[in-house]
Structure formats: C-alpha cells, structure tokens
Coordinates of C-alpha atoms in Angstrom, one line a residue:
M1378 CA 86.8 76.9 129.0
Q1379 CA 84.1 77.3 126.4
Q1380 CA 82.5 74.5 124.3
K1381 CA 84.0 76.0 121.1
D1382 CA 87.5 75.2 122.4
V1383 CA 86.8 71.5 122.6
L1384 CA 89.0 70.5 119.6
P1385 CA 92.5 70.6 121.0
M1386 CA 95.4 72.3 119.3
K1387 CA 98.1 69.8 118.4
S1388 CA 101.7 70.5 119.4
E1389 CA 104.7 70.1 117.1
D1390 CA 105.6 66.9 118.9
S1391 CA 103.4 64.3 117.3
D1392 CA 101.7 62.1 119.9
K1393 CA 101.9 58.3 119.6
R1394 CA 98.2 58.0 120.4
T1395 CA 97.2 59.4 117.0
A1396 CA 95.3 57.1 114.6
A1397 CA 96.9 56.5 111.2
A1398 CA 93.9 57.1 109.0
P1399 CA 90.2 58.2 109.4
E1400 CA 87.3 55.7 109.4
I1401 CA 83.6 56.2 109.2
I1402 CA 82.1 55.0 112.5
T1403 CA 79.3 55.9 114.9
G1404 CA 79.9 58.4 117.7
A1405 CA 79.4 55.5 120.2
E1406 CA 82.2 53.5 118.7
A1407 CA 84.3 56.6 118.6
V1408 CA 83.9 56.9 122.4
I1409 CA 85.3 53.4 122.9
R1410 CA 88.1 53.8 120.4
S1411 CA 89.1 57.1 121.9
L1412 CA 89.3 55.4 125.3
I1413 CA 91.4 52.6 123.9
A1414 CA 93.7 55.2 122.4
E1415 CA 94.1 56.7 125.9
D1416 CA 95.2 53.2 127.1
V1417 CA 92.0 52.7 129.1
D1418 CA 91.6 49.1 130.2
T1419 CA 88.9 49.3 132.8
I1420 CA 85.6 51.2 133.0
F1421 CA 83.3 51.3 136.0
G1422 CA 79.7 51.9 135.0
Y1423 CA 76.0 51.3 134.9
P1424 CA 74.0 51.2 131.6
G1425 CA 70.7 52.9 130.8
G1426 CA 68.7 54.2 127.9
A1427 CA 70.6 57.4 127.0
I1428 CA 74.0 55.7 127.0
M1429 CA 72.9 52.4 125.5
P1430 CA 74.5 53.0 122.1
I1431 CA 77.9 53.4 123.8
Y1432 CA 77.3 50.1 125.7
D1433 CA 76.4 48.4 122.5
A1434 CA 79.6 49.6 120.9
L1435 CA 81.5 48.4 124.0
Y1436 CA 80.2 44.9 123.3
D1437 CA 82.6 44.5 120.3
F1438 CA 85.7 45.6 122.3
Q1439 CA 85.4 43.3 125.4
D1440 CA 88.8 41.9 124.6
K1441 CA 90.4 45.3 125.0
V1442 CA 88.4 47.1 127.7
H1443 CA 87.0 45.5 130.8
H1444 CA 83.7 46.9 132.1
I1445 CA 82.9 46.5 135.7
L1446 CA 79.1 46.6 136.4
V1447 CA 78.7 48.4 139.8
R1448 CA 75.5 48.4 141.7
H1449 CA 75.2 52.1 142.1
E1450 CA 76.7 55.0 140.0
Q1451 CA 78.2 56.5 143.1
G1452 CA 80.0 53.3 143.6
A1453 CA 81.5 53.7 140.1
T1454 CA 83.0 57.1 140.9
H1455 CA 84.6 55.9 144.2
A1456 CA 85.9 52.7 142.5
A1457 CA 87.4 54.9 139.8
Q1458 CA 89.0 57.0 142.5
G1459 CA 90.5 54.0 144.2
Y1460 CA 91.7 52.6 140.8
T1461 CA 93.5 55.9 140.0
R1462 CA 95.1 56.4 143.4
A1463 CA 96.3 52.8 143.7
G1464 CA 97.4 52.2 140.1
G1465 CA 98.2 55.6 138.7
K1466 CA 95.9 55.4 135.6
T1467 CA 93.0 57.8 135.2
G1468 CA 89.7 56.1 136.2
V1469 CA 86.8 56.1 133.8
V1470 CA 83.1 56.0 134.6
F1471 CA 80.0 55.4 132.4
A1472 CA 76.5 56.5 133.5
T1473 CA 73.2 57.2 131.8
S1474 CA 71.3 60.5 131.9
G1475 CA 69.0 61.9 134.6
P1476 CA 69.4 59.9 137.9
G1477 CA 72.4 58.0 136.6
A1478 CA 74.2 61.2 136.0
T1479 CA 73.1 62.9 139.3
N1480 CA 74.3 59.8 141.2
L1481 CA 77.8 60.7 140.1
V1482 CA 77.7 64.0 142.0
T1483 CA 79.1 62.9 145.3
G1484 CA 82.0 61.1 143.7
L1485 CA 82.8 64.0 141.4
A1486 CA 82.8 66.4 144.4
D1487 CA 85.0 64.0 146.4
A1488 CA 87.5 63.6 143.5
Y1489 CA 87.5 67.4 142.9
M1490 CA 88.3 68.1 146.6
D1491 CA 91.1 65.5 146.7
S1492 CA 92.6 66.2 143.3
T1493 CA 91.9 62.8 141.8
P1494 CA 91.8 62.6 138.0
M1495 CA 88.7 60.9 136.6
V1496 CA 86.8 60.9 133.3
C1497 CA 83.1 60.5 133.6
I1498 CA 81.1 59.9 130.4
T1499 CA 77.3 60.3 130.6
G1500 CA 74.6 59.7 128.1
Q1501 CA 72.1 62.4 127.4
V1502 CA 68.8 62.8 125.6
A1503 CA 68.9 63.7 121.9
A1504 CA 69.9 67.3 121.2
V1505 CA 66.4 68.2 119.9
L1506 CA 64.9 67.3 123.3
L1507 CA 67.3 69.4 125.4
G1508 CA 65.4 71.9 127.5
T1509 CA 62.0 70.1 127.0
D1510 CA 62.0 68.2 130.3
A1511 CA 62.2 65.0 128.4
F1512 CA 62.3 61.6 130.2
Q1513 CA 65.5 61.4 132.3
E1514 CA 66.8 64.8 131.0
T1515 CA 68.8 66.6 133.6
D1516 CA 71.1 69.6 133.3
V1517 CA 74.2 67.6 134.2
I1518 CA 76.5 70.3 133.0
G1519 CA 75.0 72.9 135.2
I1520 CA 74.9 70.5 138.2
T1521 CA 78.5 69.5 137.9
T1522 CA 80.2 72.7 136.8
P1523 CA 81.3 73.6 140.4
I1524 CA 82.6 70.1 141.2
T1525 CA 84.6 69.3 138.0
K1526 CA 87.8 70.6 136.7
W1527 CA 86.1 70.9 133.3
N1528 CA 82.9 69.6 131.7
I1529 CA 81.2 69.7 128.3
Q1530 CA 78.1 68.6 126.5
V1531 CA 78.7 67.1 123.1
T1532 CA 75.9 67.2 120.6
R1533 CA 77.7 66.3 117.3
P1534 CA 79.4 63.0 116.7
E1535 CA 82.5 64.7 115.1
D1536 CA 83.2 66.4 118.4
I1537 CA 83.5 63.3 120.4
P1538 CA 87.2 62.4 119.9
G1539 CA 88.4 65.9 120.6
A1540 CA 86.2 66.2 123.7
I1541 CA 87.6 62.9 125.1
A1542 CA 91.2 63.8 124.2
K1543 CA 90.8 67.1 126.0
A1544 CA 89.1 65.4 129.0
F1545 CA 92.0 63.2 129.6
Y1546 CA 94.6 66.0 129.3
V1547 CA 92.7 68.3 131.6
A1548 CA 92.0 65.5 134.2
K1549 CA 95.7 64.4 134.4
S1550 CA 97.6 67.7 134.0
G1551 CA 98.6 70.2 136.6
R1552 CA 96.5 69.8 139.7
P1553 CA 94.5 66.8 138.6
G1554 CA 90.8 66.5 139.0
P1555 CA 87.6 65.0 137.6
V1556 CA 86.0 65.9 134.2
L1557 CA 82.7 65.1 132.7
V1558 CA 81.7 64.6 129.1
D1559 CA 77.9 64.5 128.5
I1560 CA 77.1 63.0 125.0
T1561 CA 73.6 63.4 123.5
K1562 CA 72.0 60.3 122.0
N1563 CA 72.0 61.6 118.5
A1564 CA 75.8 62.2 118.7
Q1565 CA 76.2 58.6 119.8
V1566 CA 74.3 57.2 116.8
G1567 CA 75.5 59.7 114.2
K1568 CA 78.5 59.0 112.0
L1569 CA 81.9 60.7 111.8
D1570 CA 85.3 60.3 110.1
F1571 CA 87.2 59.0 113.1
Q1572 CA 90.8 60.0 113.7
Y1573 CA 92.1 60.3 117.3
K1574 CA 94.5 63.1 118.1
A1575 CA 95.7 63.1 121.7
C1576 CA 95.7 66.4 123.4
D1577 CA 98.8 67.9 124.9
Y1578 CA 98.1 71.6 124.6
I1579 CA 95.2 73.9 125.0
R1580 CA 95.5 77.6 124.4
S1581 CA 95.4 79.7 127.6
Y1582 CA 95.6 76.6 129.8
K1583 CA 99.0 76.4 131.5
P1584 CA 98.7 73.4 133.9
V1585 CA 102.4 73.4 134.9
P1586 CA 103.7 76.8 136.0
V1587 CA 107.2 78.0 135.1
L1588 CA 109.4 77.5 138.1
D1589 CA 110.7 80.8 139.5
I1590 CA 114.2 80.0 140.6
E1591 CA 114.5 83.2 142.7
Q1592 CA 111.6 82.0 144.9
V1593 CA 113.4 78.7 145.3
Q1594 CA 116.5 80.5 146.4
K1595 CA 114.6 82.6 148.9
A1596 CA 113.1 79.4 150.3
A1597 CA 116.6 77.9 150.6
E1598 CA 117.9 80.9 152.4
L1599 CA 115.0 80.6 155.0
I1600 CA 115.6 76.9 155.5
N1601 CA 119.3 77.3 155.8
S1602 CA 118.9 79.9 158.5
A1603 CA 116.2 78.1 160.4
K1604 CA 116.7 76.7 163.9
K1605 CA 113.4 74.8 164.0
P1606 CA 112.5 74.0 160.4
Y1607 CA 109.4 71.8 159.9
I1608 CA 108.0 70.1 156.8
L1609 CA 104.3 69.7 156.3
A1610 CA 103.9 67.0 153.6
G1611 CA 100.6 67.0 151.6
H1612 CA 98.9 65.0 148.9
G1613 CA 100.7 67.0 146.2
I1614 CA 103.9 65.1 147.0
L1615 CA 102.3 61.8 146.1
I1616 CA 100.5 63.3 143.0
S1617 CA 103.8 64.7 141.6
G1618 CA 105.9 61.6 142.6
A1619 CA 108.2 63.7 144.9
E1620 CA 108.5 61.1 147.7
Q1621 CA 112.3 60.6 147.2
E1622 CA 112.9 64.4 147.0
L1623 CA 110.9 64.8 150.2
V1624 CA 113.1 62.2 152.0
A1625 CA 116.3 63.7 150.6
L1626 CA 115.4 67.2 151.8
S1627 CA 114.5 66.0 155.3
E1628 CA 117.7 63.9 155.6
K1629 CA 120.0 66.6 154.2
A1630 CA 119.0 69.2 156.8
Q1631 CA 117.5 66.8 159.4
I1632 CA 114.1 68.4 159.2
P1633 CA 111.1 66.7 160.9
V1634 CA 108.3 65.8 158.6
A1635 CA 104.6 65.6 159.5
S1636 CA 101.9 64.5 157.1
T1637 CA 98.4 65.7 156.4
L1638 CA 95.7 63.0 156.2
L1639 CA 96.1 62.7 152.4
G1640 CA 99.9 63.0 152.6
L1641 CA 100.1 59.8 154.6
S1642 CA 102.5 57.3 152.9
A1643 CA 104.5 60.0 151.2
M1644 CA 107.2 59.1 153.7
S1645 CA 107.5 55.8 155.6
T1646 CA 106.2 56.1 159.1
S1647 CA 109.4 54.2 160.2
H1648 CA 111.7 57.0 159.0
A1649 CA 113.7 58.6 161.8
N1650 CA 112.6 62.1 160.7
Y1651 CA 108.9 61.3 160.4
V1652 CA 107.0 62.7 163.3
G1653 CA 103.4 61.8 162.7
M1654 CA 100.1 63.1 161.3
L1655 CA 98.8 66.7 161.5
G1656 CA 95.3 67.8 162.2
M1657 CA 92.2 67.6 164.4
H1658 CA 93.0 64.0 165.4
G1659 CA 96.7 64.0 164.5
N1660 CA 99.6 63.4 166.8
Y1661 CA 100.3 65.6 169.7
G1662 CA 103.9 66.6 168.7
P1663 CA 103.1 67.7 165.1
N1664 CA 100.3 69.9 166.3
I1665 CA 101.9 71.7 169.3
N1666 CA 105.2 72.1 167.4
T1667 CA 103.5 73.9 164.6
L1668 CA 103.4 76.7 167.2
E1669 CA 107.1 76.4 167.9
A1670 CA 108.7 76.1 164.5
D1671 CA 110.5 79.1 163.1
V1672 CA 110.2 78.0 159.4
I1673 CA 107.3 75.9 158.1
I1674 CA 107.8 74.3 154.7
A1675 CA 104.4 73.3 153.4
I1676 CA 104.6 71.1 150.3
G1677 CA 101.5 70.2 148.2
M1678 CA 99.0 71.0 150.9
R1679 CA 96.3 73.6 151.2
F1680 CA 96.1 74.5 154.9
D1681 CA 92.7 72.9 155.4
D1682 CA 90.8 74.0 158.5
R1683 CA 91.3 70.5 160.0
V1684 CA 95.1 71.2 159.9
T1685 CA 95.1 74.9 161.0
G1686 CA 92.4 75.0 163.6
E1687 CA 91.8 78.7 164.3
V1688 CA 93.5 80.5 161.5
A1689 CA 94.2 83.8 163.4
S1690 CA 96.5 82.0 165.8
Y1691 CA 98.1 79.5 163.4
A1692 CA 101.9 79.5 163.5
R1693 CA 102.2 83.3 163.8
Q1694 CA 105.8 82.9 165.0
A1695 CA 106.9 81.1 161.9
K1696 CA 108.0 82.0 158.4
I1697 CA 105.9 80.1 155.9
I1698 CA 107.2 78.6 152.7
H1699 CA 104.5 77.2 150.5
F1700 CA 105.2 74.9 147.5
E1701 CA 102.0 74.6 145.6
I1702 CA 101.0 73.9 142.0
D1703 CA 97.6 75.6 142.2
K1704 CA 98.0 79.3 142.5
A1705 CA 94.5 79.7 143.9
E1706 CA 95.7 77.9 147.1
I1707 CA 98.6 80.2 147.7
N1708 CA 97.7 82.9 150.3
K1709 CA 94.1 81.7 150.3
I1710 CA 94.1 80.7 154.0
I1711 CA 97.6 81.2 155.4
N1712 CA 99.9 83.9 153.9
A1713 CA 103.2 82.7 152.7
D1714 CA 106.5 84.6 153.2
V1715 CA 107.9 82.7 150.3
A1716 CA 105.5 81.2 147.7
V1717 CA 106.9 78.7 145.1
H1718 CA 104.2 78.2 142.5
A1719 CA 105.3 75.0 141.0
D1720 CA 105.1 71.2 140.7
A1721 CA 106.4 69.7 143.9
K1722 CA 108.9 67.3 142.3
E1723 CA 110.3 70.0 140.0
A1724 CA 110.6 72.5 142.9
L1725 CA 112.2 70.2 145.4
T1726 CA 114.6 69.0 142.7
A1727 CA 115.7 72.6 142.2
L1728 CA 115.8 73.3 146.0
L1729 CA 117.9 70.3 147.1
P1730 CA 121.4 71.6 145.8
L1731 CA 120.8 74.9 147.6
I1732 CA 120.2 73.3 151.0
N1733 CA 123.1 73.1 153.5
K1734 CA 123.6 70.0 155.6
A1735 CA 122.4 70.6 159.1
E1736 CA 121.6 69.0 162.4
H1737 CA 118.5 69.7 164.4
A1738 CA 118.7 66.9 167.0
E1739 CA 117.3 69.0 169.9
W1740 CA 114.4 70.1 167.8
L1741 CA 113.6 66.6 166.7
E1742 CA 113.8 65.5 170.3
T1743 CA 110.9 67.8 171.2
F1744 CA 108.7 65.7 168.9
R1745 CA 109.9 62.5 170.6
A1746 CA 109.1 64.0 174.0
A1747 CA 105.6 64.8 172.9
D1748 CA 105.3 61.2 171.5
R1749 CA 106.2 59.8 174.9
Q1750 CA 103.5 62.0 176.5
E1751 CA 100.9 60.9 174.0
E1752 CA 101.9 57.3 174.4
E1753 CA 101.5 57.4 178.1
M1754 CA 98.1 59.2 178.0
V1755 CA 96.6 57.7 174.8
T1756 CA 98.5 55.3 172.6
K1757 CA 99.4 52.6 175.1
K1758 CA 95.8 52.2 176.3
E1759 CA 94.6 52.2 172.7
L1760 CA 97.0 49.7 171.2
Y1761 CA 97.5 47.3 174.1
P1762 CA 94.5 47.3 176.3
S1763 CA 94.5 44.5 178.9
E1764 CA 90.8 44.4 179.6
G1765 CA 87.4 45.6 178.5
Q1766 CA 86.0 45.5 175.0
L1767 CA 88.1 45.4 171.9
K1768 CA 89.4 48.8 170.7
M1769 CA 89.6 50.0 167.2
A1770 CA 93.3 50.8 167.5
E1771 CA 94.3 47.3 168.5
V1772 CA 92.5 45.9 165.4
V1773 CA 94.4 48.3 163.2
R1774 CA 97.7 47.4 164.9
L1775 CA 97.2 43.8 164.1
I1776 CA 96.3 44.5 160.5
S1777 CA 99.4 46.6 160.2
E1778 CA 101.6 44.0 161.8
Q1779 CA 100.3 41.1 159.7
T1780 CA 100.6 43.0 156.4
D1781 CA 104.0 44.5 157.4
G1782 CA 102.6 47.9 156.7
R1783 CA 102.6 47.2 152.9
A1784 CA 98.9 46.7 152.2
I1785 CA 96.8 49.4 150.6
L1786 CA 94.6 50.8 153.4
V1787 CA 91.3 52.2 152.2
T1788 CA 89.3 54.0 154.9
D1789 CA 85.8 55.6 155.1
V1790 CA 85.1 58.6 157.2
G1791 CA 84.8 58.9 161.0
Q1792 CA 86.5 57.5 164.1
H1793 CA 87.7 54.4 162.3
Q1794 CA 89.3 56.6 159.6
M1795 CA 91.3 58.6 162.2
I1796 CA 92.3 55.5 164.2
A1797 CA 93.4 53.7 161.0
S1798 CA 95.4 56.7 159.8
R1799 CA 97.0 57.2 163.2
Y1800 CA 98.0 53.5 163.8
Y1801 CA 98.7 51.9 160.5
R1802 CA 102.4 51.9 159.8
F1803 CA 102.6 52.9 156.1
K1804 CA 105.8 51.8 154.4
D1805 CA 105.1 52.3 150.7
P1806 CA 103.8 55.4 148.7
N1807 CA 100.2 55.6 147.6
T1808 CA 99.0 53.0 150.1
N1809 CA 96.7 55.3 152.0
I1810 CA 93.4 55.9 150.2
T1811 CA 90.7 57.9 152.0
S1812 CA 88.1 60.6 151.5
G1813 CA 89.8 63.8 152.7
G1814 CA 88.2 67.0 151.7
M1815 CA 84.6 65.8 151.3
G1816 CA 84.6 63.3 154.1
T1817 CA 82.3 61.0 152.1
M1818 CA 80.6 58.2 154.0
G1819 CA 80.3 55.1 151.8
F1820 CA 83.6 55.8 150.1
S1821 CA 85.7 52.9 151.3
L1822 CA 84.0 49.7 150.0
P1823 CA 83.8 50.8 146.3
A1824 CA 87.2 52.6 146.5
A1825 CA 88.8 49.4 147.8
M1826 CA 87.3 47.5 145.0
G1827 CA 88.8 49.9 142.5
A1828 CA 92.1 49.9 144.3
K1829 CA 92.4 46.1 144.0
V1830 CA 91.6 46.3 140.2
G1831 CA 94.2 49.1 139.8
A1832 CA 96.9 47.3 141.9
P1833 CA 96.0 43.6 141.7
D1834 CA 99.2 42.4 143.2
K1835 CA 98.7 44.4 146.4
T1836 CA 96.7 43.4 149.5
V1837 CA 93.9 45.8 149.8
V1838 CA 92.2 46.2 153.2
A1839 CA 89.1 48.3 153.6
V1840 CA 88.6 49.6 157.1
I1841 CA 85.0 50.7 157.5
G1842 CA 82.6 51.8 160.2
D1843 CA 79.2 50.2 160.6
G1844 CA 77.4 53.4 159.5
C1845 CA 79.6 53.9 156.4
F1846 CA 79.3 50.3 155.3
Q1847 CA 75.6 50.5 155.0
M1848 CA 75.9 53.5 152.6
T1849 CA 77.3 51.3 149.8
L1850 CA 77.2 47.7 150.9
Q1851 CA 75.4 46.8 147.6
E1852 CA 78.9 46.8 146.0
L1853 CA 79.4 43.4 147.6
G1854 CA 77.4 42.3 144.5
T1855 CA 80.1 43.8 142.2
I1856 CA 82.8 42.3 144.3
Y1857 CA 81.3 38.8 143.9
Q1858 CA 80.4 39.1 140.2
T1859 CA 83.9 40.4 139.3
Q1860 CA 85.7 38.3 141.9
I1861 CA 87.6 41.2 143.4
G1862 CA 89.7 40.0 146.3
V1863 CA 89.3 42.9 148.8
K1864 CA 89.6 42.4 152.6
I1865 CA 86.8 44.2 154.4
V1866 CA 87.0 45.0 158.1
I1867 CA 83.9 46.5 159.8
L1868 CA 84.7 48.2 163.1
N1869 CA 81.2 48.0 164.6
N1870 CA 80.4 50.1 167.6
N1871 CA 76.7 50.4 166.9
F1872 CA 77.0 54.1 166.7
L1873 CA 77.8 56.9 164.2
G1874 CA 80.9 57.1 166.2
M1875 CA 82.4 60.5 165.3
V1876 CA 79.1 62.3 165.7
R1877 CA 78.5 60.5 168.9
Q1878 CA 82.0 61.6 170.2
W1879 CA 81.1 65.2 169.5
Q1880 CA 77.7 64.8 171.2
Q1881 CA 79.5 63.4 174.2
L1882 CA 82.1 66.1 174.4
F1883 CA 80.1 69.2 173.3
F1884 CA 76.4 68.3 173.6
D1885 CA 76.2 66.8 177.1
K1886 CA 75.9 63.2 175.9
R1887 CA 72.6 64.0 174.1
Y1888 CA 73.0 61.1 171.7
S1889 CA 70.5 62.3 169.1
S1890 CA 70.0 59.9 166.2
T1891 CA 73.5 58.3 166.4
E1892 CA 72.8 54.9 167.9
M1893 CA 72.5 52.2 165.2
I1894 CA 70.6 48.9 165.3
N1895 CA 72.6 47.0 162.8
P1896 CA 71.9 43.9 160.7
D1897 CA 74.0 40.7 160.7
F1898 CA 76.8 41.9 158.5
V1899 CA 78.3 38.5 158.1
Q1900 CA 75.0 37.0 156.9
I1901 CA 74.6 39.9 154.4
A1902 CA 78.1 39.1 153.1
K1903 CA 77.2 35.4 152.8
G1904 CA 74.2 36.5 150.8
F1905 CA 76.7 37.9 148.3
Y1906 CA 78.8 34.8 148.5
V1907 CA 81.5 36.6 150.4
P1908 CA 82.8 34.6 153.3
G1909 CA 83.1 36.3 156.7
R1910 CA 83.4 36.1 160.5
K1911 CA 82.3 38.1 163.5
V1912 CA 84.7 38.6 166.4
T1913 CA 83.7 39.9 169.9
E1914 CA 86.6 38.6 172.0
R1915 CA 90.2 39.9 172.2
S1916 CA 91.5 36.3 172.3
E1917 CA 90.1 35.7 168.8
I1918 CA 91.1 38.8 166.9
A1919 CA 94.7 38.0 165.9
A1920 CA 93.7 34.6 164.4
A1921 CA 90.7 36.2 162.7
V1922 CA 92.8 38.8 161.0
K1923 CA 95.2 36.1 159.8
E1924 CA 92.3 34.0 158.5
M1925 CA 91.0 37.1 156.6
L1926 CA 94.4 37.8 155.0
D1927 CA 95.0 34.1 154.2
T1928 CA 91.6 33.4 152.6
P1929 CA 91.8 33.7 148.8
G1930 CA 89.5 36.3 147.4
A1931 CA 87.2 38.7 149.2
Y1932 CA 86.5 38.3 153.0
L1933 CA 84.5 40.3 155.5
L1934 CA 85.6 40.5 159.1
E1935 CA 83.2 42.2 161.6
V1936 CA 84.8 43.3 164.8
V1937 CA 82.6 44.5 167.6
V1938 CA 84.4 47.3 169.4
E1939 CA 83.9 49.5 172.4
Q1940 CA 80.8 51.6 171.9
E1941 CA 82.0 54.8 173.5
D1942 CA 85.6 54.6 172.4
N1943 CA 86.8 58.2 171.6
V1944 CA 89.6 59.4 169.3
F1945 CA 92.3 61.4 171.0
P1946 CA 94.3 63.7 170.6
M1947 CA 91.7 66.1 169.4
V1948 CA 91.7 69.8 168.5
P1949 CA 88.1 71.0 168.9
A1950 CA 86.7 72.5 165.7
G1951 CA 87.6 76.2 165.3
A1952 CA 89.9 76.1 168.3
P1953 CA 93.6 77.0 168.2
L1954 CA 96.1 74.2 168.0
S1955 CA 97.2 75.0 171.6
A1956 CA 93.8 73.7 172.7
I1957 CA 94.6 70.2 171.7
R1958 CA 93.2 67.6 174.1
L1959 CA 94.8 64.3 175.1
A1960 CA 91.7 63.1 176.9

C-alpha cells in the first residue's frame, strides 16, 4: 500500500464513528480524538521529545483515555498484545522517535508472527529534518516494513485522521496484525479541519475472501469418507471466534481435536474429543497419530516447523484439508488436497450442515492408549513426584487446580512455557497468551500486565522462567504505579532451561553460558512494593499458591525447581514426528 492511498474510501454504509462537523485543531489533538473515535480507552506508552505534542494533547483527555506509563517501550508492545488477546480490543502504543521507535521492533515482530492487531504511533523529527541524521531520527518505516501489516509516515496534519482510520481497519481486518503510524513533529503541531471518518474499505485490499462453497463441499466429502479424521486447531479459530463451530464439528463426526501452541483454549481440555497439544513438546498421541490419520483438517494454522518436524515425511499418508484466511499460508509448507481460503468461522458454519454424523471410537481410543503410555513414562512423574526437588509441572498443576482452569495464563518462552501449556487445564477461550512464532523472552510480565487491564475481572497468572523475568522485570514499576493485580510465578532453575536441555541432549552436557547466578527476586519485587514469597519445599507450595491467589493486587511467587528437569515428549529439531522421545 502506497502513502498516497492513506485517505480511505468511504463505503455507502455510513459509519457511526464519523464526526458531525469539522473543527480546527492541531494534528496532535487529532491523534487523540481519532483514537477516541475508535473507542480506544487505554494506551501503553513512553513519552519523548518527538511525540511530546501528542502527550500534551492527551493531557486534556485523561477522563476518556487512560495512559499507562511503561518502563520500556518493548514492554508497551507486549502489554498491548496481552490487552488485545485477553480483552478483544486493539492495543495502542505510543513511543517517541529514534530509540523509542526502535525499541518497538521486537514487539511488532512478535505481534506480526502471532497475528495480533496493534496500532503503534511514533513521533518523528520535523519533515524538513528527515534524511539529515537529526537528533533521534531513525528510518522507522524502513525498519518496520517487514514486521508490520502496514506502516506509514505522516508529514501533514490533514492526513492524520485518515492514516489512523486506515491503521485500525488494516490491523483488525482479515488476518490481523500490527501497524505503525509515524508522525512528524510539524504534522503534530500544525492545524487541520478535523472530521473523523472510520475506514471500512480500501481499494484493492480484500481482507475477507469470498467463500468458495465448492471447496467446502469437497472438504465435506473427504471428512465424510474418512476412517481416521483428525482436526488440528490453530490460533485462527480463536481470532475468528469459531470455538463453538469447532466443537460442533468435532462432536457431530466424533473427530479428535489437537491444538497448536497458540490454538490452546480454543477447545476445553476437558472435552472428550480433545486429545492434547501438537508440536515439538506436545503430547505423544497427537504427534504419532499425525502419521496415522487418513484425513487431516487443519483450521487456522500454518504448519509451523515446530508442528511438522521434518516436512518431507509429514503425514504423507493423509489427505490434507486446510482452512486458512491468509492465502500466502496455503501450500506454503504442506500441500493441501482441499484448500478453503476463508475465515474459519464462516467456513465451518458452511461446512457443518454437510457433515454426516459418525462414530470413530476406535480411532479416538488410539489417542487414549498413547496418553496412558505418556502418563506412565512422563506425566505421572512430573505431576505427582514423591521425592526430590520441586518440579515445574506440579506447580502448574496446583495453579490449574486452584484457579479451576479459568485464569488467563500468560507464559514466556522456554521450558516453563511448554510445561505450562501441557499441564494447565484450559476451560475458557482466549485464556492462553504466549509468544508463539517469535518465541520472545521477556514477553510474559508486560503481556500479563496488559491482559489484566484488558480483562480486569479475570485472574491473570504470569508463569515465567528466571531468565525471561530478568528481560523485562522493570515493568514491576508499571504494575505498582498502575496497581495492576497480576500474579507472577517465577519457576527458578538457575538455568536458561531450554537451551540447557538441548546442550544436555545434543551437545554432551557442555553447558556453555546457560547457568544463571540470580538475584533475590522477592527482594526485587519488594523494592517495587509488590509482595512476594520464595518456596523451596514441596510441603509449602500448595499454601503458597493459595496465598498468591488470595492476596489482593499483584504478588510474586518464586519457586525453586529442579535444575536439570527436562521437558518430554520431545521431537528433536528437524527430525520426523516418528522420532518423538518420551525420555
């Protein structure tokens, strides 16, 4: 999309978010009023010189828009992600030029990989200084083009409302993603006739494909003839709100459902047809039965390498049906026998009447047999150890039990992420928030903060490794200042655990730069006026989890766990799914 297209074309259906009459205001005020017109109530940000006019305008609208001052711009992006995924509204971020803008890069890339809508607004030096290497000038458009769904630099005040309108439309529509609007300082202080026109159409941009009913019929024929059908549920189900349709499809034809990492919580883990998580550290049955199914129904997932393992040997015996809104993902990694290019909810709604009732009890039993094997070799020892140091899994089990599986679980990246994803019993949609595609360390604490703001009535528990926590622990300052009641659990093994596991298994235990000498996390939390407790004994952990959940406001619980605790099952990187290890 070119800059000249920034002013959106208006559809015949007049949008409610259109102002009644123009007013002469500054570009900075136009930013705030445009956000209010988009029903924005929360902004995560950090001020600076190039965005100061916008912050000055924000001062007059504090009764309508709540600004949360983070301690690092990366924290703002992750908080906006958590806010969006927990509450459903598009997260908004403010940052200044130069280092403020470049500090958004990791969060933008994370949101882009995980299809999370987010609108980032950055200040920029005056237009006359562009290209002169002025103080804190950075080519933020060039830097962020590969990691945003759309971006634009605005140099005139009259272009601000249209740019913001388009930003929200692009971010939320189709396959969602982050956008960035870079606004020069002269555009912020200049004047314009303000009238906001919400965007609902852009020429040549078709975010929702037209459903091809013939492809849906072909998919139904394959499913109805299948002896071993198998649903792979991805993040797209949650994005499109197709959870009920997924359950209905599974129940009508008794089809087992496995989830990708980001698809977790699309179906309750207690459902009789739910068989577990796919992937490198997913459950045994879902992985090995990928190689047994005769029809695989992939919904809103992109066949990531962590799911497929070695692509050449992936499910060669199966017919593949791929429901996917992003055409670029279809046939990109795994070729589909039937491709349904569509929104997941729309496609499943059309598919359901064409599906015959069926029974696949024997096929489902093969998953349960695999579960029993995994339980004997892995799960029982992880969840209910009788001796030795505390294990990550038993801590997650207690959190799951004491929250009844209804908390929003926000995880970072590594062993704790895989353990939490495996053993937390999700009951409600959109209660699993994690960094999937990017695998961003430092994600969890600010994302949990944003999730609590986005869903204030839910219990939000951040499960974090000791290494990840030290990436963004400064956001404890934001949590204290804003009084955000997140529950923080640090699973401390004094290692960069996932890297150490690989070093143990594949590098002859050459633990190079993975052991961590950690600070006193509870004392650090107290420095930010967040109460906390450290637990080292199994006899204390249940009471400590209860204390954390019962304490009003934020709380930090550090649990010292076994240092060389590994996560199994495991499919070695690049290996076929048949190479999955239980030990």
